[in-house]
């Protein structure tokens, strides 16, 4: 019996995790696997119910379950809160407490969606990259941080800090991943300005000695942002720190057609895996059955692969999603210019379940 902790979170989180859970149940049944689902609170939902964005017993439950499926956190209701008590803090804390330093964000273009990208179809064709983002260090967690009033002037500071151990372990994840792909790693940095990036550069270069079969390339983050819209298909594995990875993974997602399609897996040394869509809580459409559940369904496929060692089941889920799209089914976010009929979140989940049943 495999246990999965579902943390729906805020906004569209409950809607999209509901559909992903139905898909997991269906695919487990086909493979004769028993899944036990637990549910917990995170983010604003947890602030409202328990006064904290993440309670200790939820972290404990995540450790026990070993696999976590998360929706999204945050929303306008909690926007005025200081960063330390906001919904987002719950997400950052669970990543940190579970030691999930490696965030894998694959961005591929489903052929049926090449027309949904804001880029021309011929530019989009062949996009198949993996953003490997460091997730438990860097400026998100560095000390000192905070605000101060200095002689009547408001001031705020954050610290970007990495040590070589942190860089080496995420670097290894990237090189290893490249071996199962096109054997190319792009390290993204700002070494013309930041000492932190110079350290990354050194450590990644040293690591490259262990991987003579993988080609390594260093790319400045600003020019990487530019190349992602000019020639996205050239990228294979991108490895970078927490902040650059956050920004570039949204860009990578959008060029594939919609932020509503990109899944992620966060892994570490403790054996726990956390799976969540790259998109946010989309409060503007929450509770209206308009959200695209596919990024969460594809995150569930990553859960099957990485936490449940069920690569075939994972492939079936991806195939089902692909078939649904090539049959022309779309949620609103996938319809560029607003033409055509949009399915709701539940209907999209239904289509994926039907495609699974038919395979
Ligand atoms: C992401 C999100 C989070 C992040 C926020 C919600 C804290 O943008 O997972 O990309 O910055 O890591
Ligand atoms: Mg982000």
mmCIF file of C-alpha atoms and ligand atoms in Angstrom:
data_model
loop_
_atom_site.group_PDB
_atom_site.id
_atom_site.type_symbol
_atom_site.label_atom_id
_atom_site.label_comp_id
_atom_site.label_asym_id
_atom_site.label_seq_id
_atom_site.Cartn_x
_atom_site.Cartn_y
_atom_site.Cartn_z
ATOM 1 C CA UNK A 1 0.000 0.000 0.000
ATOM 2 C CA UNK A 2 1.447 3.348 -1.063
ATOM 3 C CA UNK A 3 0.439 6.435 0.843
ATOM 4 C CA UNK A 4 0.027 9.786 -0.852
ATOM 5 C CA UNK A 5 -0.493 13.048 0.995
ATOM 6 C CA UNK A 6 -2.606 15.528 -0.954
ATOM 7 C CA UNK A 7 -2.175 19.184 -0.007
ATOM 8 C CA UNK A 8 -4.715 21.051 -2.151
ATOM 9 C CA UNK A 9 -3.786 24.512 -0.836
ATOM 10 C CA UNK A 10 -5.506 27.637 -2.136
ATOM 11 C CA UNK A 11 -7.231 29.058 -5.196
ATOM 12 C CA UNK A 12 -7.516 26.488 -7.971
ATOM 13 C CA UNK A 13 -5.402 24.014 -5.927
ATOM 14 C CA UNK A 14 -8.391 21.975 -4.671
ATOM 15 C CA UNK A 15 -9.906 21.691 -8.179
ATOM 16 C CA UNK A 16 -6.749 20.591 -9.961
ATOM 17 C CA UNK A 17 -5.580 18.143 -7.265
ATOM 18 C CA UNK A 18 -9.050 16.554 -7.257
ATOM 19 C CA UNK A 19 -8.695 15.681 -10.942
ATOM 20 C CA UNK A 20 -5.118 14.444 -10.525
ATOM 21 C CA UNK A 21 -6.216 12.231 -7.653
ATOM 22 C CA UNK A 22 -8.954 10.677 -9.794
ATOM 23 C CA UNK A 23 -6.354 9.924 -12.463
ATOM 24 C CA UNK A 24 -4.005 8.354 -9.898
ATOM 25 C CA UNK A 25 -6.829 6.200 -8.574
ATOM 26 C CA UNK A 26 -7.752 5.024 -12.056
ATOM 27 C CA UNK A 27 -4.222 4.212 -13.139
ATOM 28 C CA UNK A 28 -3.421 2.453 -9.833
ATOM 29 C CA UNK A 29 -6.492 0.272 -10.275
ATOM 30 C CA UNK A 30 -5.350 -0.728 -13.776
ATOM 31 C CA UNK A 31 -1.981 -1.769 -12.391
ATOM 32 C CA UNK A 32 -3.361 -3.514 -9.334
ATOM 33 C CA UNK A 33 -1.684 -1.055 -6.963
ATOM 34 C CA UNK A 34 -3.333 0.082 -3.764
ATOM 35 C CA UNK A 35 -3.077 3.770 -2.928
ATOM 36 C CA UNK A 36 -4.124 5.368 0.343
ATOM 37 C CA UNK A 37 -4.741 9.098 0.218
ATOM 38 C CA UNK A 38 -4.383 11.471 3.143
ATOM 39 C CA UNK A 39 -5.308 15.133 3.037
ATOM 40 C CA UNK A 40 -3.721 18.094 4.755
ATOM 41 C CA UNK A 41 -3.678 21.851 4.867
ATOM 42 C CA UNK A 42 -1.060 24.222 3.521
ATOM 43 C CA UNK A 43 -0.900 27.912 2.646
ATOM 44 C CA UNK A 44 -3.783 30.271 3.215
ATOM 45 C CA UNK A 45 -6.165 27.410 3.958
ATOM 46 C CA UNK A 46 -3.912 26.414 6.836
ATOM 47 C CA UNK A 47 -3.515 30.008 8.053
ATOM 48 C CA UNK A 48 -7.299 30.308 8.253
ATOM 49 C CA UNK A 49 -7.821 26.974 9.993
ATOM 50 C CA UNK A 50 -4.702 26.608 12.130
ATOM 51 C CA UNK A 51 -3.062 30.023 12.268
ATOM 52 C CA UNK A 52 0.085 28.878 10.458
ATOM 53 C CA UNK A 53 0.858 28.291 6.758
ATOM 54 C CA UNK A 54 2.127 24.785 7.582
ATOM 55 C CA UNK A 55 1.586 22.834 10.787
ATOM 56 C CA UNK A 56 4.229 20.455 12.165
ATOM 57 C CA UNK A 57 1.947 17.438 11.935
ATOM 58 C CA UNK A 58 1.551 17.992 8.189
ATOM 59 C CA UNK A 59 5.332 17.866 7.756
ATOM 60 C CA UNK A 60 5.353 14.678 9.826
ATOM 61 C CA UNK A 61 2.590 13.145 7.721
ATOM 62 C CA UNK A 62 4.503 14.044 4.538
ATOM 63 C CA UNK A 63 7.564 12.195 5.884
ATOM 64 C CA UNK A 64 5.454 9.153 6.705
ATOM 65 C CA UNK A 65 3.679 9.096 3.348
ATOM 66 C CA UNK A 66 6.777 9.624 1.232
ATOM 67 C CA UNK A 67 4.875 11.202 -1.658
ATOM 68 C CA UNK A 68 3.088 14.539 -1.641
ATOM 69 C CA UNK A 69 0.793 15.942 -4.315
ATOM 70 C CA UNK A 70 0.380 19.678 -3.890
ATOM 71 C CA UNK A 71 -1.948 22.167 -5.605
ATOM 72 C CA UNK A 72 -0.944 25.790 -5.133
ATOM 73 C CA UNK A 73 -0.730 28.376 -2.373
ATOM 74 C CA UNK A 74 -1.506 32.057 -1.967
ATOM 75 C CA UNK A 75 -4.189 34.551 -2.852
ATOM 76 C CA UNK A 76 -5.243 38.168 -2.428
ATOM 77 C CA UNK A 77 -6.764 37.508 1.016
ATOM 78 C CA UNK A 78 -3.325 36.970 2.481
ATOM 79 C CA UNK A 79 -1.403 39.424 0.281
ATOM 80 C CA UNK A 80 -0.924 42.073 2.942
ATOM 81 C CA UNK A 81 0.776 39.724 5.374
ATOM 82 C CA UNK A 82 4.531 39.964 6.041
ATOM 83 C CA UNK A 83 6.582 37.392 4.082
ATOM 84 C CA UNK A 84 7.274 35.374 7.193
ATOM 85 C CA UNK A 85 3.663 34.404 7.822
ATOM 86 C CA UNK A 86 2.283 34.328 4.270
ATOM 87 C CA UNK A 87 0.883 31.213 2.544
ATOM 88 C CA UNK A 88 4.059 30.936 0.433
ATOM 89 C CA UNK A 89 6.030 30.373 3.618
ATOM 90 C CA UNK A 90 4.241 27.030 4.012
ATOM 91 C CA UNK A 91 5.508 25.903 0.626
ATOM 92 C CA UNK A 92 9.050 27.093 1.297
ATOM 93 C CA UNK A 93 9.023 25.403 4.691
ATOM 94 C CA UNK A 94 7.844 22.016 3.459
ATOM 95 C CA UNK A 95 10.508 22.058 0.720
ATOM 96 C CA UNK A 96 13.189 22.930 3.263
ATOM 97 C CA UNK A 97 12.064 20.540 6.014
ATOM 98 C CA UNK A 98 11.886 17.602 3.623
ATOM 99 C CA UNK A 99 15.280 18.496 2.122
ATOM 100 C CA UNK A 100 13.843 18.746 -1.400
ATOM 101 C CA UNK A 101 16.793 20.497 -2.996
ATOM 102 C CA UNK A 102 16.244 19.271 -6.548
ATOM 103 C CA UNK A 103 13.318 20.722 -8.432
ATOM 104 C CA UNK A 104 12.766 19.129 -11.837
ATOM 105 C CA UNK A 105 10.619 21.114 -14.251
ATOM 106 C CA UNK A 106 10.356 19.478 -17.651
ATOM 107 C CA UNK A 107 9.060 21.723 -20.417
ATOM 108 C CA UNK A 108 8.030 19.923 -23.554
ATOM 109 C CA UNK A 109 5.625 20.890 -26.259
ATOM 110 C CA UNK A 110 2.743 18.569 -27.009
ATOM 111 C CA UNK A 111 2.515 18.579 -30.833
ATOM 112 C CA UNK A 112 -1.213 19.390 -30.653
ATOM 113 C CA UNK A 113 -0.397 22.550 -28.710
ATOM 114 C CA UNK A 114 2.310 24.077 -30.892
ATOM 115 C CA UNK A 115 -0.289 26.591 -32.093
ATOM 116 C CA UNK A 116 -1.146 27.618 -28.522
ATOM 117 C CA UNK A 117 2.284 29.112 -27.867
ATOM 118 C CA UNK A 118 2.772 32.838 -28.171
ATOM 119 C CA UNK A 119 5.804 31.963 -30.323
ATOM 120 C CA UNK A 120 5.591 30.818 -33.952
ATOM 121 C CA UNK A 121 5.002 27.051 -34.335
ATOM 122 C CA UNK A 122 8.323 26.542 -36.163
ATOM 123 C CA UNK A 123 10.184 28.089 -33.192
ATOM 124 C CA UNK A 124 8.281 25.961 -30.703
ATOM 125 C CA UNK A 125 8.707 22.673 -32.526
ATOM 126 C CA UNK A 126 11.021 20.240 -30.737
ATOM 127 C CA UNK A 127 11.099 22.025 -27.381
ATOM 128 C CA UNK A 128 12.159 19.411 -24.857
ATOM 129 C CA UNK A 129 14.039 20.789 -21.894
ATOM 130 C CA UNK A 130 14.402 20.042 -18.219
ATOM 131 C CA UNK A 131 14.932 22.915 -15.820
ATOM 132 C CA UNK A 132 16.827 21.655 -12.760
ATOM 133 C CA UNK A 133 16.288 24.323 -10.135
ATOM 134 C CA UNK A 134 18.040 24.378 -6.754
ATOM 135 C CA UNK A 135 15.156 24.632 -4.290
ATOM 136 C CA UNK A 136 16.318 24.887 -0.686
ATOM 137 C CA UNK A 137 19.051 27.520 -0.795
ATOM 138 C CA UNK A 138 20.079 30.796 -2.356
ATOM 139 C CA UNK A 139 18.327 34.095 -1.833
ATOM 140 C CA UNK A 140 15.052 32.421 -0.836
ATOM 141 C CA UNK A 141 16.596 31.238 2.431
ATOM 142 C CA UNK A 142 19.815 33.245 2.953
ATOM 143 C CA UNK A 143 20.486 35.139 6.182
ATOM 144 C CA UNK A 144 20.572 37.948 7.099
ATOM 145 C CA UNK A 145 17.232 38.996 5.753
ATOM 146 C CA UNK A 146 14.558 41.416 6.834
ATOM 147 C CA UNK A 147 13.566 45.012 7.050
ATOM 148 C CA UNK A 148 14.870 47.894 9.097
ATOM 149 C CA UNK A 149 14.375 51.578 9.635
ATOM 150 C CA UNK A 150 17.735 53.289 9.417
ATOM 151 C CA UNK A 151 17.627 56.953 10.457
ATOM 152 C CA UNK A 152 14.047 57.140 9.302
ATOM 153 C CA UNK A 153 14.760 55.468 5.951
ATOM 154 C CA UNK A 154 13.108 52.111 5.194
ATOM 155 C CA UNK A 155 15.541 49.442 4.176
ATOM 156 C CA UNK A 156 15.240 45.740 3.300
ATOM 157 C CA UNK A 157 17.778 43.034 2.637
ATOM 158 C CA UNK A 158 18.085 39.476 1.406
ATOM 159 C CA UNK A 159 21.192 37.387 1.073
ATOM 160 C CA UNK A 160 22.154 35.126 -1.803
ATOM 161 C CA UNK A 161 24.395 32.435 -0.413
ATOM 162 C CA UNK A 162 25.417 28.959 -1.613
ATOM 163 C CA UNK A 163 28.183 26.657 -0.476
ATOM 164 C CA UNK A 164 29.949 24.232 -2.759
ATOM 165 C CA UNK A 165 28.185 21.197 -1.280
ATOM 166 C CA UNK A 166 24.802 22.590 -2.294
ATOM 167 C CA UNK A 167 26.035 23.422 -5.784
ATOM 168 C CA UNK A 168 27.693 20.055 -6.310
ATOM 169 C CA UNK A 169 24.652 18.006 -5.334
ATOM 170 C CA UNK A 170 22.276 19.882 -7.649
ATOM 171 C CA UNK A 171 24.939 19.865 -10.367
ATOM 172 C CA UNK A 172 25.077 16.084 -10.131
ATOM 173 C CA UNK A 173 21.319 15.828 -10.537
ATOM 174 C CA UNK A 174 21.607 17.844 -13.754
ATOM 175 C CA UNK A 175 24.494 15.839 -15.224
ATOM 176 C CA UNK A 176 22.822 12.543 -14.350
ATOM 177 C CA UNK A 177 19.562 13.696 -15.924
ATOM 178 C CA UNK A 178 21.425 14.774 -19.064
ATOM 179 C CA UNK A 179 22.759 11.225 -19.446
ATOM 180 C CA UNK A 180 19.225 9.987 -19.934
ATOM 181 C CA UNK A 181 18.527 12.745 -22.446
ATOM 182 C CA UNK A 182 20.531 14.615 -25.114
ATOM 183 C CA UNK A 183 23.679 14.893 -22.938
ATOM 184 C CA UNK A 184 23.818 18.653 -22.793
ATOM 185 C CA UNK A 185 23.832 20.826 -19.667
ATOM 186 C CA UNK A 186 23.450 24.609 -19.666
ATOM 187 C CA UNK A 187 24.490 26.203 -16.393
ATOM 188 C CA UNK A 188 22.709 29.554 -15.993
ATOM 189 C CA UNK A 189 24.442 32.243 -13.952
ATOM 190 C CA UNK A 190 25.284 35.922 -13.486
ATOM 191 C CA UNK A 191 29.016 35.467 -12.958
ATOM 192 C CA UNK A 192 29.824 38.844 -14.499
ATOM 193 C CA UNK A 193 28.331 40.426 -11.345
ATOM 194 C CA UNK A 194 27.822 37.842 -8.589
ATOM 195 C CA UNK A 195 30.447 35.957 -6.574
ATOM 196 C CA UNK A 196 27.809 33.300 -5.916
ATOM 197 C CA UNK A 197 27.646 32.626 -9.652
ATOM 198 C CA UNK A 198 31.431 32.459 -9.880
ATOM 199 C CA UNK A 199 31.388 29.710 -7.256
ATOM 200 C CA UNK A 200 28.677 27.848 -9.198
ATOM 201 C CA UNK A 201 30.777 28.143 -12.337
ATOM 202 C CA UNK A 202 33.874 26.667 -10.616
ATOM 203 C CA UNK A 203 32.016 23.812 -8.980
ATOM 204 C CA UNK A 204 30.029 22.908 -12.093
ATOM 205 C CA UNK A 205 33.253 22.925 -14.135
ATOM 206 C CA UNK A 206 34.907 20.562 -11.642
ATOM 207 C CA UNK A 207 31.910 18.271 -11.776
ATOM 208 C CA UNK A 208 32.020 18.194 -15.565
ATOM 209 C CA UNK A 209 35.259 16.199 -15.253
ATOM 210 C CA UNK A 210 33.181 13.270 -13.973
ATOM 211 C CA UNK A 211 30.875 13.503 -16.976
ATOM 212 C CA UNK A 212 33.085 13.623 -20.101
ATOM 213 C CA UNK A 213 30.149 12.287 -22.119
ATOM 214 C CA UNK A 214 28.000 15.340 -21.284
ATOM 215 C CA UNK A 215 28.567 18.690 -22.949
ATOM 216 C CA UNK A 216 28.559 21.686 -20.586
ATOM 217 C CA UNK A 217 27.816 25.252 -21.498
ATOM 218 C CA UNK A 218 27.653 28.333 -19.237
ATOM 219 C CA UNK A 219 25.026 30.927 -20.103
ATOM 220 C CA UNK A 220 24.367 34.300 -18.515
ATOM 221 C CA UNK A 221 20.845 34.473 -17.121
ATOM 222 C CA UNK A 222 19.809 37.552 -19.103
ATOM 223 C CA UNK A 223 20.932 36.078 -22.389
ATOM 224 C CA UNK A 224 19.345 32.754 -21.432
ATOM 225 C CA UNK A 225 16.008 34.537 -21.008
ATOM 226 C CA UNK A 226 16.478 35.934 -24.491
ATOM 227 C CA UNK A 227 17.528 32.616 -26.065
ATOM 228 C CA UNK A 228 14.537 30.868 -24.520
ATOM 229 C CA UNK A 229 12.231 32.881 -26.727
ATOM 230 C CA UNK A 230 14.525 32.949 -29.753
ATOM 231 C CA UNK A 231 15.709 29.339 -29.945
ATOM 232 C CA UNK A 232 14.065 27.315 -27.158
ATOM 233 C CA UNK A 233 14.640 23.953 -28.848
ATOM 234 C CA UNK A 234 18.422 24.251 -28.341
ATOM 235 C CA UNK A 235 18.124 23.654 -24.591
ATOM 236 C CA UNK A 236 18.344 20.198 -23.054
ATOM 237 C CA UNK A 237 19.064 20.386 -19.286
ATOM 238 C CA UNK A 238 19.252 23.800 -17.621
ATOM 239 C CA UNK A 239 20.744 23.912 -14.120
ATOM 240 C CA UNK A 240 20.550 26.994 -11.951
ATOM 241 C CA UNK A 241 19.899 28.481 -8.521
ATOM 242 C CA UNK A 242 16.613 29.011 -6.768
ATOM 243 C CA UNK A 243 15.719 32.510 -7.991
ATOM 244 C CA UNK A 244 16.863 32.223 -11.611
ATOM 245 C CA UNK A 245 15.169 28.821 -11.792
ATOM 246 C CA UNK A 246 11.894 30.258 -10.543
ATOM 247 C CA UNK A 247 11.886 32.928 -13.230
ATOM 248 C CA UNK A 248 13.156 30.863 -16.149
ATOM 249 C CA UNK A 249 10.799 27.961 -15.462
ATOM 250 C CA UNK A 250 7.764 30.217 -15.856
ATOM 251 C CA UNK A 251 9.213 31.430 -19.138
ATOM 252 C CA UNK A 252 9.986 27.883 -20.276
ATOM 253 C CA UNK A 253 6.447 26.839 -19.390
ATOM 254 C CA UNK A 254 4.763 29.676 -21.224
ATOM 255 C CA UNK A 255 6.578 29.134 -24.504
ATOM 256 C CA UNK A 256 5.254 25.573 -24.603
ATOM 257 C CA UNK A 257 1.706 26.920 -24.799
ATOM 258 C CA UNK A 258 0.431 27.525 -21.298
ATOM 259 C CA UNK A 259 1.589 27.698 -17.722
ATOM 260 C CA UNK A 260 -1.291 25.300 -17.167
ATOM 261 C CA UNK A 261 0.711 22.411 -18.664
ATOM 262 C CA UNK A 262 3.970 22.350 -16.717
ATOM 263 C CA UNK A 263 4.502 19.757 -13.951
ATOM 264 C CA UNK A 264 7.279 19.529 -11.398
ATOM 265 C CA UNK A 265 8.927 17.107 -9.023
ATOM 266 C CA UNK A 266 10.938 18.122 -5.979
ATOM 267 C CA UNK A 267 13.293 15.457 -4.732
ATOM 268 C CA UNK A 268 16.018 15.181 -2.121
ATOM 269 C CA UNK A 269 18.072 12.802 -0.094
ATOM 270 C CA UNK A 270 15.375 11.844 2.393
ATOM 271 C CA UNK A 271 13.407 9.796 -0.122
ATOM 272 C CA UNK A 272 10.307 12.002 0.019
ATOM 273 C CA UNK A 273 9.023 13.438 -3.256
ATOM 274 C CA UNK A 274 6.738 16.441 -3.661
ATOM 275 C CA UNK A 275 4.847 16.964 -6.901
ATOM 276 C CA UNK A 276 3.142 20.183 -7.904
ATOM 277 C CA UNK A 277 2.191 22.157 -10.987
ATOM 278 C CA UNK A 278 4.498 25.085 -11.794
ATOM 279 C CA UNK A 279 1.520 27.442 -12.033
ATOM 280 C CA UNK A 280 0.136 29.361 -9.076
ATOM 281 C CA UNK A 281 -3.219 29.457 -7.312
ATOM 282 C CA UNK A 282 -4.900 31.641 -9.995
ATOM 283 C CA UNK A 283 -7.351 33.279 -7.552
ATOM 284 C CA UNK A 284 -9.116 35.091 -10.418
ATOM 285 C CA UNK A 285 -10.583 31.811 -11.711
ATOM 286 C CA UNK A 286 -10.667 29.796 -8.462
ATOM 287 C CA UNK A 287 -13.787 27.795 -7.683
ATOM 288 C CA UNK A 288 -15.277 28.355 -11.126
ATOM 289 C CA UNK A 289 -14.305 25.049 -12.720
ATOM 290 C CA UNK A 290 -12.196 26.881 -15.323
ATOM 291 C CA UNK A 291 -8.709 25.739 -14.354
ATOM 292 C CA UNK A 292 -6.520 23.469 -16.438
ATOM 293 C CA UNK A 293 -5.805 20.310 -14.388
ATOM 294 C CA UNK A 294 -3.225 18.937 -16.842
ATOM 295 C CA UNK A 295 -0.113 20.329 -15.104
ATOM 296 C CA UNK A 296 -1.227 18.619 -11.887
ATOM 297 C CA UNK A 297 -2.160 15.422 -13.727
ATOM 298 C CA UNK A 298 1.299 15.439 -15.344
ATOM 299 C CA UNK A 299 2.792 16.062 -11.873
ATOM 300 C CA UNK A 300 0.936 12.944 -10.727
ATOM 301 C CA UNK A 301 2.665 11.114 -13.603
ATOM 302 C CA UNK A 302 6.009 12.292 -12.204
ATOM 303 C CA UNK A 303 4.908 10.971 -8.793
ATOM 304 C CA UNK A 304 4.199 7.570 -10.337
ATOM 305 C CA UNK A 305 7.622 7.571 -11.928
ATOM 306 C CA UNK A 306 9.814 8.914 -9.122
ATOM 307 C CA UNK A 307 8.016 7.916 -5.904
ATOM 308 C CA UNK A 308 6.077 4.788 -6.874
ATOM 309 C CA UNK A 309 8.577 3.302 -9.351
ATOM 310 C CA UNK A 310 5.767 2.881 -11.857
ATOM 311 C CA UNK A 311 7.199 4.267 -15.118
ATOM 312 C CA UNK A 312 4.658 2.412 -17.260
ATOM 313 C CA UNK A 313 1.745 3.876 -15.370
ATOM 314 C CA UNK A 314 3.377 7.295 -15.710
ATOM 315 C CA UNK A 315 3.708 6.837 -19.466
ATOM 316 C CA UNK A 316 0.040 5.840 -19.718
ATOM 317 C CA UNK A 317 -0.992 9.057 -18.004
ATOM 318 C CA UNK A 318 1.190 11.151 -20.317
ATOM 319 C CA UNK A 319 -0.161 9.319 -23.363
ATOM 320 C CA UNK A 320 -3.713 9.893 -22.207
ATOM 321 C CA UNK A 321 -3.044 13.623 -21.842
ATOM 322 C CA UNK A 322 -1.428 13.706 -25.256
ATOM 323 C CA UNK A 323 -4.404 11.935 -26.852
ATOM 324 C CA UNK A 324 -6.922 14.245 -25.211
ATOM 325 C CA UNK A 325 -5.053 17.214 -26.663
ATOM 326 C CA UNK A 326 -4.697 15.749 -30.118
ATOM 327 C CA UNK A 327 -8.426 15.028 -30.073
ATOM 328 C CA UNK A 328 -8.808 18.784 -29.796
ATOM 329 C CA UNK A 329 -9.944 19.129 -26.170
ATOM 330 C CA UNK A 330 -8.892 22.401 -24.562
ATOM 331 C CA UNK A 331 -9.335 24.301 -21.339
ATOM 332 C CA UNK A 332 -9.671 28.080 -21.695
ATOM 333 C CA UNK A 333 -5.970 28.822 -21.097
ATOM 334 C CA UNK A 334 -5.051 26.706 -24.138
ATOM 335 C CA UNK A 335 -7.213 28.624 -26.570
ATOM 336 C CA UNK A 336 -5.143 31.446 -27.995
ATOM 337 C CA UNK A 337 -7.265 34.433 -28.904
ATOM 338 C CA UNK A 338 -10.317 32.853 -27.274
ATOM 339 C CA UNK A 339 -11.530 30.852 -30.304
ATOM 340 C CA UNK A 340 -13.164 27.469 -29.837
ATOM 341 C CA UNK A 341 -15.035 25.799 -27.036
ATOM 342 C CA UNK A 342 -13.354 25.474 -23.657
ATOM 343 C CA UNK A 343 -13.779 22.540 -21.281
ATOM 344 C CA UNK A 344 -13.998 23.019 -17.545
ATOM 345 C CA UNK A 345 -11.558 21.501 -15.064
ATOM 346 C CA UNK A 346 -13.776 18.512 -14.235
ATOM 347 C CA UNK A 347 -14.578 17.872 -17.916
ATOM 348 C CA UNK A 348 -10.882 17.873 -18.774
ATOM 349 C CA UNK A 349 -10.322 15.357 -15.975
ATOM 350 C CA UNK A 350 -13.151 13.234 -17.420
ATOM 351 C CA UNK A 351 -11.546 13.283 -20.882
ATOM 352 C CA UNK A 352 -8.212 12.107 -19.454
ATOM 353 C CA UNK A 353 -9.952 9.288 -17.545
ATOM 354 C CA UNK A 354 -11.746 8.219 -20.732
ATOM 355 C CA UNK A 355 -8.491 8.236 -22.710
ATOM 356 C CA UNK A 356 -6.892 6.123 -19.983
ATOM 357 C CA UNK A 357 -9.748 3.656 -19.994
ATOM 358 C CA UNK A 358 -9.515 3.366 -23.789
ATOM 359 C CA UNK A 359 -5.799 2.592 -23.828
HETATM 360 C C1 LIG B 1 7.150 28.256 -7.702
HETATM 361 C C2 LIG B 1 6.440 29.393 -7.011
HETATM 362 C C3 LIG B 1 6.967 29.536 -5.600
HETATM 363 C C4 LIG B 1 8.450 29.816 -5.697
HETATM 364 C C5 LIG B 1 6.260 30.600 -4.745
HETATM 365 C C6 LIG B 1 4.767 30.360 -4.676
HETATM 366 C C7 LIG B 1 6.842 30.686 -3.360
HETATM 367 O O1 LIG B 1 6.570 30.562 -7.750
HETATM 368 O O2 LIG B 1 7.069 27.116 -7.204
HETATM 369 O O3 LIG B 1 7.754 28.480 -8.749
HETATM 370 O O4 LIG B 1 8.868 30.963 -5.874
HETATM 371 O O5 LIG B 1 9.221 28.861 -5.584
HETATM 372 MG MG1 LIG B 2 7.463 30.280 -9.647
#
